[in-house]
Amino acid sequence: MRNTRVLRERIRNDVHRYGADILAHHRMLQERNFVQHGRVSTYAHSIRVACLSLWLAYHLRVLHMINRRSLVRAALLHDYFLYDWHHWDQGTHRYHGFTHGKTALMNAVHDFSLTRREADAIAHHMIPMTLPPRTLEGVLVSLADKISALGETILY
């Protein structure tokens, strides 16, 4: 029980240490108003994906193979498309699943300085609708995104 609590605290600290500038950015804060899955906001979903990505890295014992900073930042920005895809918009969101990774990347590049690992994870997190990510960080973000989306859709 103690180890679980320590790991949760470590993950929470890593998300805030590496993602504080992202979490405080005015455009990221707008995501609190956009629904992602169920009743979960895109902002909350992104934090969940960041935490779960780190949790997966710990439990899959690949922490030594990744850049934690890049993992957290990519996870926080993977859905940085800045609109509510549930709202009707004359059909431009029809291909949201295929296109939002690129849109999120364009917005993220505009607002933040990204590494190649971060850019790859953001652009390619929607496998199988996009090409697969080329980095372990991207694979972890994609896996965490799928797990979070499933839980948010079913439970909320």
PDB file of C-alpha atoms in Angstrom:
ATOM      1  CA  MET A   1       0.000   0.000   0.000  1.00  0.00           C
ATOM      2  CA  ARG A   2       2.799   2.414   0.880  1.00  0.00           C
ATOM      3  CA  ASN A   3       4.576   1.741  -2.428  1.00  0.00           C
ATOM      4  CA  THR A   4       1.402   2.559  -4.363  1.00  0.00           C
ATOM      5  CA  ARG A   5       1.055   5.870  -2.528  1.00  0.00           C
ATOM      6  CA  VAL A   6       4.722   6.717  -3.112  1.00  0.00           C
ATOM      7  CA  LEU A   7       4.430   5.899  -6.820  1.00  0.00           C
ATOM      8  CA  ARG A   8       1.293   8.035  -7.187  1.00  0.00           C
ATOM      9  CA  GLU A   9       3.052  10.945  -5.508  1.00  0.00           C
ATOM     10  CA  ARG A  10       6.129  10.493  -7.720  1.00  0.00           C
ATOM     11  CA  ILE A  11       3.963  10.441 -10.849  1.00  0.00           C
ATOM     12  CA  ARG A  12       1.998  13.513  -9.726  1.00  0.00           C
ATOM     13  CA  ASN A  13       5.258  15.350  -9.008  1.00  0.00           C
ATOM     14  CA  ASP A  14       6.707  14.425 -12.413  1.00  0.00           C
ATOM     15  CA  VAL A  15       3.582  15.649 -14.237  1.00  0.00           C
ATOM     16  CA  HIS A  16       3.730  18.985 -12.448  1.00  0.00           C
ATOM     17  CA  ARG A  17       7.530  19.320 -12.687  1.00  0.00           C
ATOM     18  CA  TYR A  18       7.710  18.643 -16.417  1.00  0.00           C
ATOM     19  CA  GLY A  19       4.335  20.035 -17.434  1.00  0.00           C
ATOM     20  CA  ALA A  20       3.771  23.086 -15.216  1.00  0.00           C
ATOM     21  CA  ASP A  21       4.142  25.555 -18.091  1.00  0.00           C
ATOM     22  CA  ILE A  22       1.708  23.561 -20.235  1.00  0.00           C
ATOM     23  CA  LEU A  23      -0.871  23.147 -17.472  1.00  0.00           C
ATOM     24  CA  ALA A  24      -0.821  26.900 -16.743  1.00  0.00           C
ATOM     25  CA  HIS A  25      -0.955  28.055 -20.381  1.00  0.00           C
ATOM     26  CA  HIS A  26      -4.135  29.993 -21.226  1.00  0.00           C
ATOM     27  CA  ARG A  27      -4.894  27.866 -24.296  1.00  0.00           C
ATOM     28  CA  MET A  28      -4.463  24.637 -22.318  1.00  0.00           C
ATOM     29  CA  LEU A  29      -6.820  26.017 -19.669  1.00  0.00           C
ATOM     30  CA  GLN A  30      -9.445  26.436 -22.419  1.00  0.00           C
ATOM     31  CA  GLU A  31      -9.499  22.646 -22.673  1.00  0.00           C
ATOM     32  CA  ARG A  32     -11.397  22.558 -19.385  1.00  0.00           C
ATOM     33  CA  ASN A  33     -14.411  23.696 -21.450  1.00  0.00           C
ATOM     34  CA  PHE A  34     -14.124  20.991 -24.126  1.00  0.00           C
ATOM     35  CA  VAL A  35     -15.606  17.528 -23.614  1.00  0.00           C
ATOM     36  CA  GLN A  36     -13.332  14.656 -24.581  1.00  0.00           C
ATOM     37  CA  HIS A  37     -15.024  11.383 -23.555  1.00  0.00           C
ATOM     38  CA  GLY A  38     -18.219  10.993 -21.549  1.00  0.00           C
ATOM     39  CA  ARG A  39     -18.253  13.983 -19.216  1.00  0.00           C
ATOM     40  CA  VAL A  40     -14.462  14.246 -18.942  1.00  0.00           C
ATOM     41  CA  SER A  41     -12.836  17.429 -20.221  1.00  0.00           C
ATOM     42  CA  THR A  42      -9.937  17.347 -22.642  1.00  0.00           C
ATOM     43  CA  TYR A  43      -7.822  18.988 -19.896  1.00  0.00           C
ATOM     44  CA  ALA A  44      -8.592  16.230 -17.358  1.00  0.00           C
ATOM     45  CA  HIS A  45      -8.134  13.540 -20.017  1.00  0.00           C
ATOM     46  CA  SER A  46      -4.684  14.900 -20.891  1.00  0.00           C
ATOM     47  CA  ILE A  47      -3.594  14.821 -17.245  1.00  0.00           C
ATOM     48  CA  ARG A  48      -4.890  11.251 -16.925  1.00  0.00           C
ATOM     49  CA  VAL A  49      -2.940  10.209 -20.010  1.00  0.00           C
ATOM     50  CA  ALA A  50       0.234  11.803 -18.622  1.00  0.00           C
ATOM     51  CA  CYS A  51      -0.158  10.008 -15.288  1.00  0.00           C
ATOM     52  CA  LEU A  52      -1.039   6.680 -16.890  1.00  0.00           C
ATOM     53  CA  SER A  53       1.870   6.952 -19.351  1.00  0.00           C
ATOM     54  CA  LEU A  54       4.285   7.294 -16.448  1.00  0.00           C
ATOM     55  CA  TRP A  55       2.549   4.498 -14.546  1.00  0.00           C
ATOM     56  CA  LEU A  56       2.920   2.215 -17.564  1.00  0.00           C
ATOM     57  CA  ALA A  57       6.603   3.125 -17.900  1.00  0.00           C
ATOM     58  CA  TYR A  58       7.174   2.199 -14.241  1.00  0.00           C
ATOM     59  CA  HIS A  59       5.225  -1.061 -14.405  1.00  0.00           C
ATOM     60  CA  LEU A  60       6.588  -2.169 -17.769  1.00  0.00           C
ATOM     61  CA  ARG A  61      10.067  -1.431 -16.394  1.00  0.00           C
ATOM     62  CA  VAL A  62      11.015   0.817 -19.309  1.00  0.00           C
ATOM     63  CA  LEU A  63      11.584   3.990 -17.312  1.00  0.00           C
ATOM     64  CA  HIS A  64      15.321   3.798 -18.015  1.00  0.00           C
ATOM     65  CA  MET A  65      14.581   3.692 -21.757  1.00  0.00           C
ATOM     66  CA  ILE A  66      12.496   6.864 -21.984  1.00  0.00           C
ATOM     67  CA  ASN A  67      12.783  10.588 -21.443  1.00  0.00           C
ATOM     68  CA  ARG A  68      10.264  11.304 -18.670  1.00  0.00           C
ATOM     69  CA  ARG A  69      10.058  14.989 -19.529  1.00  0.00           C
ATOM     70  CA  SER A  70       9.218  14.221 -23.165  1.00  0.00           C
ATOM     71  CA  LEU A  71       6.721  11.565 -22.128  1.00  0.00           C
ATOM     72  CA  VAL A  72       4.826  13.918 -19.806  1.00  0.00           C
ATOM     73  CA  ARG A  73       4.838  16.847 -22.221  1.00  0.00           C
ATOM     74  CA  ALA A  74       3.698  14.729 -25.180  1.00  0.00           C
ATOM     75  CA  ALA A  75       0.926  13.185 -23.101  1.00  0.00           C
ATOM     76  CA  LEU A  76      -0.317  16.581 -21.941  1.00  0.00           C
ATOM     77  CA  LEU A  77      -0.310  17.914 -25.508  1.00  0.00           C
ATOM     78  CA  HIS A  78      -1.517  14.856 -27.435  1.00  0.00           C
ATOM     79  CA  ASP A  79      -5.066  16.267 -27.692  1.00  0.00           C
ATOM     80  CA  TYR A  80      -4.162  19.959 -27.875  1.00  0.00           C
ATOM     81  CA  PHE A  81      -6.530  20.538 -30.808  1.00  0.00           C
ATOM     82  CA  LEU A  82      -8.437  23.303 -28.936  1.00  0.00           C
ATOM     83  CA  TYR A  83     -12.037  22.630 -29.968  1.00  0.00           C
ATOM     84  CA  ASP A  84     -14.918  20.450 -28.825  1.00  0.00           C
ATOM     85  CA  TRP A  85     -15.104  17.779 -31.497  1.00  0.00           C
ATOM     86  CA  HIS A  86     -18.653  16.872 -30.437  1.00  0.00           C
ATOM     87  CA  HIS A  87     -20.073  20.172 -31.718  1.00  0.00           C
ATOM     88  CA  TRP A  88     -21.432  20.294 -35.236  1.00  0.00           C
ATOM     89  CA  ASP A  89     -19.236  22.461 -37.449  1.00  0.00           C
ATOM     90  CA  GLN A  90     -20.508  21.851 -40.974  1.00  0.00           C
ATOM     91  CA  GLY A  91     -18.658  18.521 -41.016  1.00  0.00           C
ATOM     92  CA  THR A  92     -15.025  19.576 -40.569  1.00  0.00           C
ATOM     93  CA  HIS A  93     -14.725  17.414 -37.425  1.00  0.00           C
ATOM     94  CA  ARG A  94     -15.974  14.390 -39.347  1.00  0.00           C
ATOM     95  CA  TYR A  95     -12.402  13.092 -39.662  1.00  0.00           C
ATOM     96  CA  HIS A  96     -11.350  14.173 -36.177  1.00  0.00           C
ATOM     97  CA  GLY A  97      -9.884  10.767 -35.294  1.00  0.00           C
ATOM     98  CA  PHE A  98      -7.601  10.898 -38.306  1.00  0.00           C
ATOM     99  CA  THR A  99      -6.606  14.565 -38.153  1.00  0.00           C
ATOM    100  CA  HIS A 100      -6.531  15.793 -34.574  1.00  0.00           C
ATOM    101  CA  GLY A 101      -2.991  14.549 -33.898  1.00  0.00           C
ATOM    102  CA  LYS A 102      -1.622  16.851 -36.598  1.00  0.00           C
ATOM    103  CA  THR A 103      -3.836  19.708 -35.393  1.00  0.00           C
ATOM    104  CA  ALA A 104      -2.648  19.177 -31.819  1.00  0.00           C
ATOM    105  CA  LEU A 105       0.953  19.188 -33.029  1.00  0.00           C
ATOM    106  CA  MET A 106       0.484  22.438 -34.980  1.00  0.00           C
ATOM    107  CA  ASN A 107      -1.031  24.127 -31.922  1.00  0.00           C
ATOM    108  CA  ALA A 108       1.642  22.733 -29.600  1.00  0.00           C
ATOM    109  CA  VAL A 109       4.480  23.911 -31.855  1.00  0.00           C
ATOM    110  CA  HIS A 110       2.895  27.360 -31.904  1.00  0.00           C
ATOM    111  CA  ASP A 111       2.801  27.596 -28.094  1.00  0.00           C
ATOM    112  CA  PHE A 112       5.731  25.461 -26.884  1.00  0.00           C
ATOM    113  CA  SER A 113       9.178  24.301 -27.843  1.00  0.00           C
ATOM    114  CA  LEU A 114       8.981  20.567 -28.600  1.00  0.00           C
ATOM    115  CA  THR A 115      11.527  17.809 -29.002  1.00  0.00           C
ATOM    116  CA  ARG A 116      11.308  15.362 -31.892  1.00  0.00           C
ATOM    117  CA  ARG A 117      10.135  12.679 -29.443  1.00  0.00           C
ATOM    118  CA  GLU A 118       7.294  14.892 -28.247  1.00  0.00           C
ATOM    119  CA  ALA A 119       6.262  15.836 -31.780  1.00  0.00           C
ATOM    120  CA  ASP A 120       6.254  12.204 -32.896  1.00  0.00           C
ATOM    121  CA  ALA A 121       4.130  11.088 -29.943  1.00  0.00           C
ATOM    122  CA  ILE A 122       1.584  13.872 -30.476  1.00  0.00           C
ATOM    123  CA  ALA A 123       1.271  13.353 -34.221  1.00  0.00           C
ATOM    124  CA  HIS A 124       1.097   9.539 -34.124  1.00  0.00           C
ATOM    125  CA  HIS A 125      -0.869   8.697 -30.981  1.00  0.00           C
ATOM    126  CA  MET A 126      -4.008   7.679 -32.894  1.00  0.00           C
ATOM    127  CA  ILE A 127      -2.874   4.303 -34.192  1.00  0.00           C
ATOM    128  CA  PRO A 128      -4.342   2.559 -36.167  1.00  0.00           C
ATOM    129  CA  MET A 129      -5.793   5.709 -37.786  1.00  0.00           C
ATOM    130  CA  THR A 130      -2.302   7.207 -38.146  1.00  0.00           C
ATOM    131  CA  LEU A 131       1.130   5.788 -38.697  1.00  0.00           C
ATOM    132  CA  PRO A 132       2.532   4.274 -35.496  1.00  0.00           C
ATOM    133  CA  PRO A 133       4.838   6.354 -33.299  1.00  0.00           C
ATOM    134  CA  ARG A 134       8.576   5.848 -33.767  1.00  0.00           C
ATOM    135  CA  THR A 135       9.479   6.260 -30.100  1.00  0.00           C
ATOM    136  CA  LEU A 136       8.718   4.389 -26.906  1.00  0.00           C
ATOM    137  CA  GLU A 137       7.300   7.619 -25.485  1.00  0.00           C
ATOM    138  CA  GLY A 138       4.832   7.700 -28.378  1.00  0.00           C
ATOM    139  CA  VAL A 139       3.827   4.081 -27.835  1.00  0.00           C
ATOM    140  CA  LEU A 140       3.222   4.739 -24.122  1.00  0.00           C
ATOM    141  CA  VAL A 141       1.151   7.864 -24.842  1.00  0.00           C
ATOM    142  CA  SER A 142      -0.910   6.000 -27.444  1.00  0.00           C
ATOM    143  CA  LEU A 143      -1.525   3.054 -25.116  1.00  0.00           C
ATOM    144  CA  ALA A 144      -2.401   5.321 -22.170  1.00  0.00           C
ATOM    145  CA  ASP A 145      -4.745   7.322 -24.415  1.00  0.00           C
ATOM    146  CA  LYS A 146      -6.632   4.188 -25.486  1.00  0.00           C
ATOM    147  CA  ILE A 147      -6.946   2.917 -21.908  1.00  0.00           C
ATOM    148  CA  SER A 148      -8.079   6.333 -20.629  1.00  0.00           C
ATOM    149  CA  ALA A 149     -10.569   6.810 -23.455  1.00  0.00           C
ATOM    150  CA  LEU A 150     -12.112   3.415 -22.826  1.00  0.00           C
ATOM    151  CA  GLY A 151     -12.474   4.054 -19.094  1.00  0.00           C
ATOM    152  CA  GLU A 152     -13.817   7.575 -19.592  1.00  0.00           C
ATOM    153  CA  THR A 153     -16.357   6.416 -22.166  1.00  0.00           C
ATOM    154  CA  ILE A 154     -17.632   3.488 -20.118  1.00  0.00           C
ATOM    155  CA  LEU A 155     -17.468   4.949 -16.602  1.00  0.00           C
ATOM    156  CA  TYR A 156     -18.413   8.582 -17.112  1.00  0.00           C
TER     157      TYR A 156
END
